[in-house]
Amino acid sequence: MSDKKIRVLMSKPGIDGHWRGGIVVSRAIRDAGMELIFGGFQNTQQIVAAAIQEDVDVIGLSIHSGAHFAYTQEVIDLLKEKGVFDDIMILLGGVIPAKDFPKLIEMGVANVYGPGTLTKDIVEFIKTNVKK
């Protein structure tokens, strides 16, 4: 098994100003010993470019604007275009209707988290599912 730390890019596509959940999850990821790259507000092209440049294992998207399908599809399409979709796990968090979770997972998202999710569950999912 590799000693390489898991690298996670946490970003917020668009200009939605709700950051509390993303910050809480980011701290939990960092405190669990993973390397956190905090991308802040970025467009989807910037997110994918940062993910490739930083050689991340995970992209965490915090979305509260209701545009979760559009942003997610753009990120997936760009990752596929760059040939790295199979190398980077995508996680979504935010105020996303539970009825949308199955479609997002079908699109290629590894997991979706809503309000009230325990950070330890997110950390454990990452540690268990990241390709080493």
PDB file of C-alpha atoms in Angstrom:
ATOM      1  CA  MET A   1       0.000   0.000   0.000  1.00  0.00           C
ATOM      2  CA  SER A   2       1.221   3.485  -0.836  1.00  0.00           C
ATOM      3  CA  ASP A   3       2.216   6.008   1.830  1.00  0.00           C
ATOM      4  CA  LYS A   4       0.917   8.809  -0.389  1.00  0.00           C
ATOM      5  CA  LYS A   5      -1.554  11.040   1.411  1.00  0.00           C
ATOM      6  CA  ILE A   6      -5.009  11.314  -0.085  1.00  0.00           C
ATOM      7  CA  ARG A   7      -5.355  14.689  -1.808  1.00  0.00           C
ATOM      8  CA  VAL A   8      -8.748  16.403  -1.876  1.00  0.00           C
ATOM      9  CA  LEU A   9      -9.759  19.530  -3.802  1.00  0.00           C
ATOM     10  CA  MET A  10     -12.730  21.245  -2.174  1.00  0.00           C
ATOM     11  CA  SER A  11     -14.402  23.773  -4.431  1.00  0.00           C
ATOM     12  CA  LYS A  12     -17.616  25.640  -5.030  1.00  0.00           C
ATOM     13  CA  PRO A  13     -18.717  26.006  -8.638  1.00  0.00           C
ATOM     14  CA  GLY A  14     -20.480  29.252  -9.383  1.00  0.00           C
ATOM     15  CA  ILE A  15     -21.000  32.122  -6.977  1.00  0.00           C
ATOM     16  CA  ASP A  16     -23.285  30.660  -4.311  1.00  0.00           C
ATOM     17  CA  GLY A  17     -22.181  32.175  -1.003  1.00  0.00           C
ATOM     18  CA  HIS A  18     -23.037  29.338   1.393  1.00  0.00           C
ATOM     19  CA  TRP A  19     -19.719  27.964   2.674  1.00  0.00           C
ATOM     20  CA  ARG A  20     -20.316  26.658   6.190  1.00  0.00           C
ATOM     21  CA  GLY A  21     -20.755  22.994   5.199  1.00  0.00           C
ATOM     22  CA  GLY A  22     -17.782  23.068   2.853  1.00  0.00           C
ATOM     23  CA  ILE A  23     -15.550  24.567   5.526  1.00  0.00           C
ATOM     24  CA  VAL A  24     -16.651  22.035   8.162  1.00  0.00           C
ATOM     25  CA  VAL A  25     -16.023  19.128   5.779  1.00  0.00           C
ATOM     26  CA  SER A  26     -12.678  20.627   4.699  1.00  0.00           C
ATOM     27  CA  ARG A  27     -11.491  20.802   8.301  1.00  0.00           C
ATOM     28  CA  ALA A  28     -12.547  17.214   8.938  1.00  0.00           C
ATOM     29  CA  ILE A  29     -10.644  16.059   5.851  1.00  0.00           C
ATOM     30  CA  ARG A  30      -7.538  17.962   6.914  1.00  0.00           C
ATOM     31  CA  ASP A  31      -7.813  16.749  10.519  1.00  0.00           C
ATOM     32  CA  ALA A  32      -8.053  13.159   9.241  1.00  0.00           C
ATOM     33  CA  GLY A  33      -4.563  13.504   7.753  1.00  0.00           C
ATOM     34  CA  MET A  34      -5.496  14.096   4.141  1.00  0.00           C
ATOM     35  CA  GLU A  35      -4.053  16.926   2.082  1.00  0.00           C
ATOM     36  CA  LEU A  36      -6.697  19.564   1.428  1.00  0.00           C
ATOM     37  CA  ILE A  37      -6.576  22.003  -1.453  1.00  0.00           C
ATOM     38  CA  PHE A  38      -9.217  24.659  -0.854  1.00  0.00           C
ATOM     39  CA  GLY A  39     -10.258  25.946  -4.261  1.00  0.00           C
ATOM     40  CA  GLY A  40     -12.908  28.411  -3.218  1.00  0.00           C
ATOM     41  CA  PHE A  41     -15.216  29.789  -5.894  1.00  0.00           C
ATOM     42  CA  GLN A  42     -14.193  28.447  -9.293  1.00  0.00           C
ATOM     43  CA  ASN A  43     -15.798  27.728 -12.620  1.00  0.00           C
ATOM     44  CA  THR A  44     -15.814  24.122 -13.782  1.00  0.00           C
ATOM     45  CA  GLN A  45     -12.790  24.604 -16.050  1.00  0.00           C
ATOM     46  CA  GLN A  46     -10.782  26.002 -13.140  1.00  0.00           C
ATOM     47  CA  ILE A  47     -11.861  23.124 -10.894  1.00  0.00           C
ATOM     48  CA  VAL A  48     -10.693  20.487 -13.367  1.00  0.00           C
ATOM     49  CA  ALA A  49      -7.452  22.356 -14.123  1.00  0.00           C
ATOM     50  CA  ALA A  50      -6.686  22.630 -10.388  1.00  0.00           C
ATOM     51  CA  ALA A  51      -7.527  18.953  -9.842  1.00  0.00           C
ATOM     52  CA  ILE A  52      -5.081  17.911 -12.558  1.00  0.00           C
ATOM     53  CA  GLN A  53      -2.364  20.369 -11.516  1.00  0.00           C
ATOM     54  CA  GLU A  54      -2.617  19.321  -7.861  1.00  0.00           C
ATOM     55  CA  ASP A  55      -2.856  15.598  -8.741  1.00  0.00           C
ATOM     56  CA  VAL A  56      -5.865  15.120  -6.475  1.00  0.00           C
ATOM     57  CA  ASP A  57      -7.636  11.879  -5.682  1.00  0.00           C
ATOM     58  CA  VAL A  58     -10.958  13.535  -4.867  1.00  0.00           C
ATOM     59  CA  ILE A  59     -12.913  16.577  -6.007  1.00  0.00           C
ATOM     60  CA  GLY A  60     -15.449  17.738  -3.432  1.00  0.00           C
ATOM     61  CA  LEU A  61     -18.084  20.071  -4.853  1.00  0.00           C
ATOM     62  CA  SER A  62     -20.241  22.159  -2.531  1.00  0.00           C
ATOM     63  CA  ILE A  63     -23.410  23.160  -4.373  1.00  0.00           C
ATOM     64  CA  HIS A  64     -26.395  24.992  -2.914  1.00  0.00           C
ATOM     65  CA  SER A  65     -27.685  26.836  -5.970  1.00  0.00           C
ATOM     66  CA  GLY A  66     -29.884  24.111  -7.425  1.00  0.00           C
ATOM     67  CA  ALA A  67     -27.535  23.740 -10.398  1.00  0.00           C
ATOM     68  CA  HIS A  68     -26.050  20.439  -9.205  1.00  0.00           C
ATOM     69  CA  PHE A  69     -26.854  18.535 -12.407  1.00  0.00           C
ATOM     70  CA  ALA A  70     -25.360  21.168 -14.721  1.00  0.00           C
ATOM     71  CA  TYR A  71     -22.164  21.762 -12.719  1.00  0.00           C
ATOM     72  CA  THR A  72     -21.612  18.070 -12.101  1.00  0.00           C
ATOM     73  CA  GLN A  73     -22.064  17.160 -15.758  1.00  0.00           C
ATOM     74  CA  GLU A  74     -19.631  19.897 -16.799  1.00  0.00           C
ATOM     75  CA  VAL A  75     -16.978  18.637 -14.365  1.00  0.00           C
ATOM     76  CA  ILE A  76     -17.487  15.026 -15.479  1.00  0.00           C
ATOM     77  CA  ASP A  77     -17.302  15.979 -19.169  1.00  0.00           C
ATOM     78  CA  LEU A  78     -14.101  17.969 -18.638  1.00  0.00           C
ATOM     79  CA  LEU A  79     -12.482  15.174 -16.609  1.00  0.00           C
ATOM     80  CA  LYS A  80     -13.337  12.705 -19.375  1.00  0.00           C
ATOM     81  CA  GLU A  81     -12.019  15.099 -22.035  1.00  0.00           C
ATOM     82  CA  LYS A  82      -8.712  15.311 -20.127  1.00  0.00           C
ATOM     83  CA  GLY A  83      -8.589  11.524 -19.666  1.00  0.00           C
ATOM     84  CA  VAL A  84      -8.629  11.592 -15.857  1.00  0.00           C
ATOM     85  CA  PHE A  85     -12.256  10.809 -14.992  1.00  0.00           C
ATOM     86  CA  ASP A  86     -11.401   7.290 -13.819  1.00  0.00           C
ATOM     87  CA  ASP A  87      -8.590   8.606 -11.593  1.00  0.00           C
ATOM     88  CA  ILE A  88     -10.504  11.223  -9.591  1.00  0.00           C
ATOM     89  CA  MET A  89     -13.455  10.533  -7.312  1.00  0.00           C
ATOM     90  CA  ILE A  90     -16.201  13.178  -7.289  1.00  0.00           C
ATOM     91  CA  LEU A  91     -18.190  13.881  -4.134  1.00  0.00           C
ATOM     92  CA  LEU A  92     -21.072  16.342  -3.863  1.00  0.00           C
ATOM     93  CA  GLY A  93     -22.392  18.120  -0.833  1.00  0.00           C
ATOM     94  CA  GLY A  94     -24.995  20.759  -0.255  1.00  0.00           C
ATOM     95  CA  VAL A  95     -28.703  21.310  -0.235  1.00  0.00           C
ATOM     96  CA  ILE A  96     -29.430  18.724  -2.901  1.00  0.00           C
ATOM     97  CA  PRO A  97     -32.799  16.947  -2.949  1.00  0.00           C
ATOM     98  CA  ALA A  98     -32.472  13.284  -1.938  1.00  0.00           C
ATOM     99  CA  LYS A  99     -34.520  12.338  -5.006  1.00  0.00           C
ATOM    100  CA  ASP A 100     -31.611  13.604  -7.151  1.00  0.00           C
ATOM    101  CA  PHE A 101     -28.946  11.429  -5.462  1.00  0.00           C
ATOM    102  CA  PRO A 102     -29.497   8.311  -7.637  1.00  0.00           C
ATOM    103  CA  LYS A 103     -29.246  10.296 -10.897  1.00  0.00           C
ATOM    104  CA  LEU A 104     -26.057  12.026  -9.723  1.00  0.00           C
ATOM    105  CA  ILE A 105     -24.497   8.681  -8.809  1.00  0.00           C
ATOM    106  CA  GLU A 106     -25.593   7.275 -12.168  1.00  0.00           C
ATOM    107  CA  MET A 107     -23.819  10.231 -13.814  1.00  0.00           C
ATOM    108  CA  GLY A 108     -20.551   9.235 -12.117  1.00  0.00           C
ATOM    109  CA  VAL A 109     -20.540  10.884  -8.692  1.00  0.00           C
ATOM    110  CA  ALA A 110     -19.182   8.543  -6.006  1.00  0.00           C
ATOM    111  CA  ASN A 111     -21.490   9.862  -3.272  1.00  0.00           C
ATOM    112  CA  VAL A 112     -23.759  12.781  -2.365  1.00  0.00           C
ATOM    113  CA  TYR A 113     -24.077  14.342   1.094  1.00  0.00           C
ATOM    114  CA  GLY A 114     -26.799  16.584   2.427  1.00  0.00           C
ATOM    115  CA  PRO A 115     -27.287  18.646   5.571  1.00  0.00           C
ATOM    116  CA  GLY A 116     -26.750  16.681   8.758  1.00  0.00           C
ATOM    117  CA  THR A 117     -24.227  14.246   7.295  1.00  0.00           C
ATOM    118  CA  LEU A 118     -21.585  13.326   9.857  1.00  0.00           C
ATOM    119  CA  THR A 119     -18.117  14.401   8.752  1.00  0.00           C
ATOM    120  CA  LYS A 120     -16.685  11.109  10.013  1.00  0.00           C
ATOM    121  CA  ASP A 121     -18.873   9.303   7.471  1.00  0.00           C
ATOM    122  CA  ILE A 122     -17.475  11.422   4.629  1.00  0.00           C
ATOM    123  CA  VAL A 123     -13.892  10.872   5.809  1.00  0.00           C
ATOM    124  CA  GLU A 124     -14.440   7.120   6.107  1.00  0.00           C
ATOM    125  CA  PHE A 125     -15.998   6.957   2.632  1.00  0.00           C
ATOM    126  CA  ILE A 126     -12.996   8.740   1.137  1.00  0.00           C
ATOM    127  CA  LYS A 127     -10.458   6.559   2.951  1.00  0.00           C
ATOM    128  CA  THR A 128     -12.296   3.392   1.946  1.00  0.00           C
ATOM    129  CA  ASN A 129     -12.932   4.264  -1.699  1.00  0.00           C
ATOM    130  CA  VAL A 130      -9.986   6.294  -2.997  1.00  0.00           C
ATOM    131  CA  LYS A 131      -7.866   4.396  -5.509  1.00  0.00           C
ATOM    132  CA  LYS A 132      -4.296   4.184  -4.245  1.00  0.00           C
TER     133      LYS A 132
END
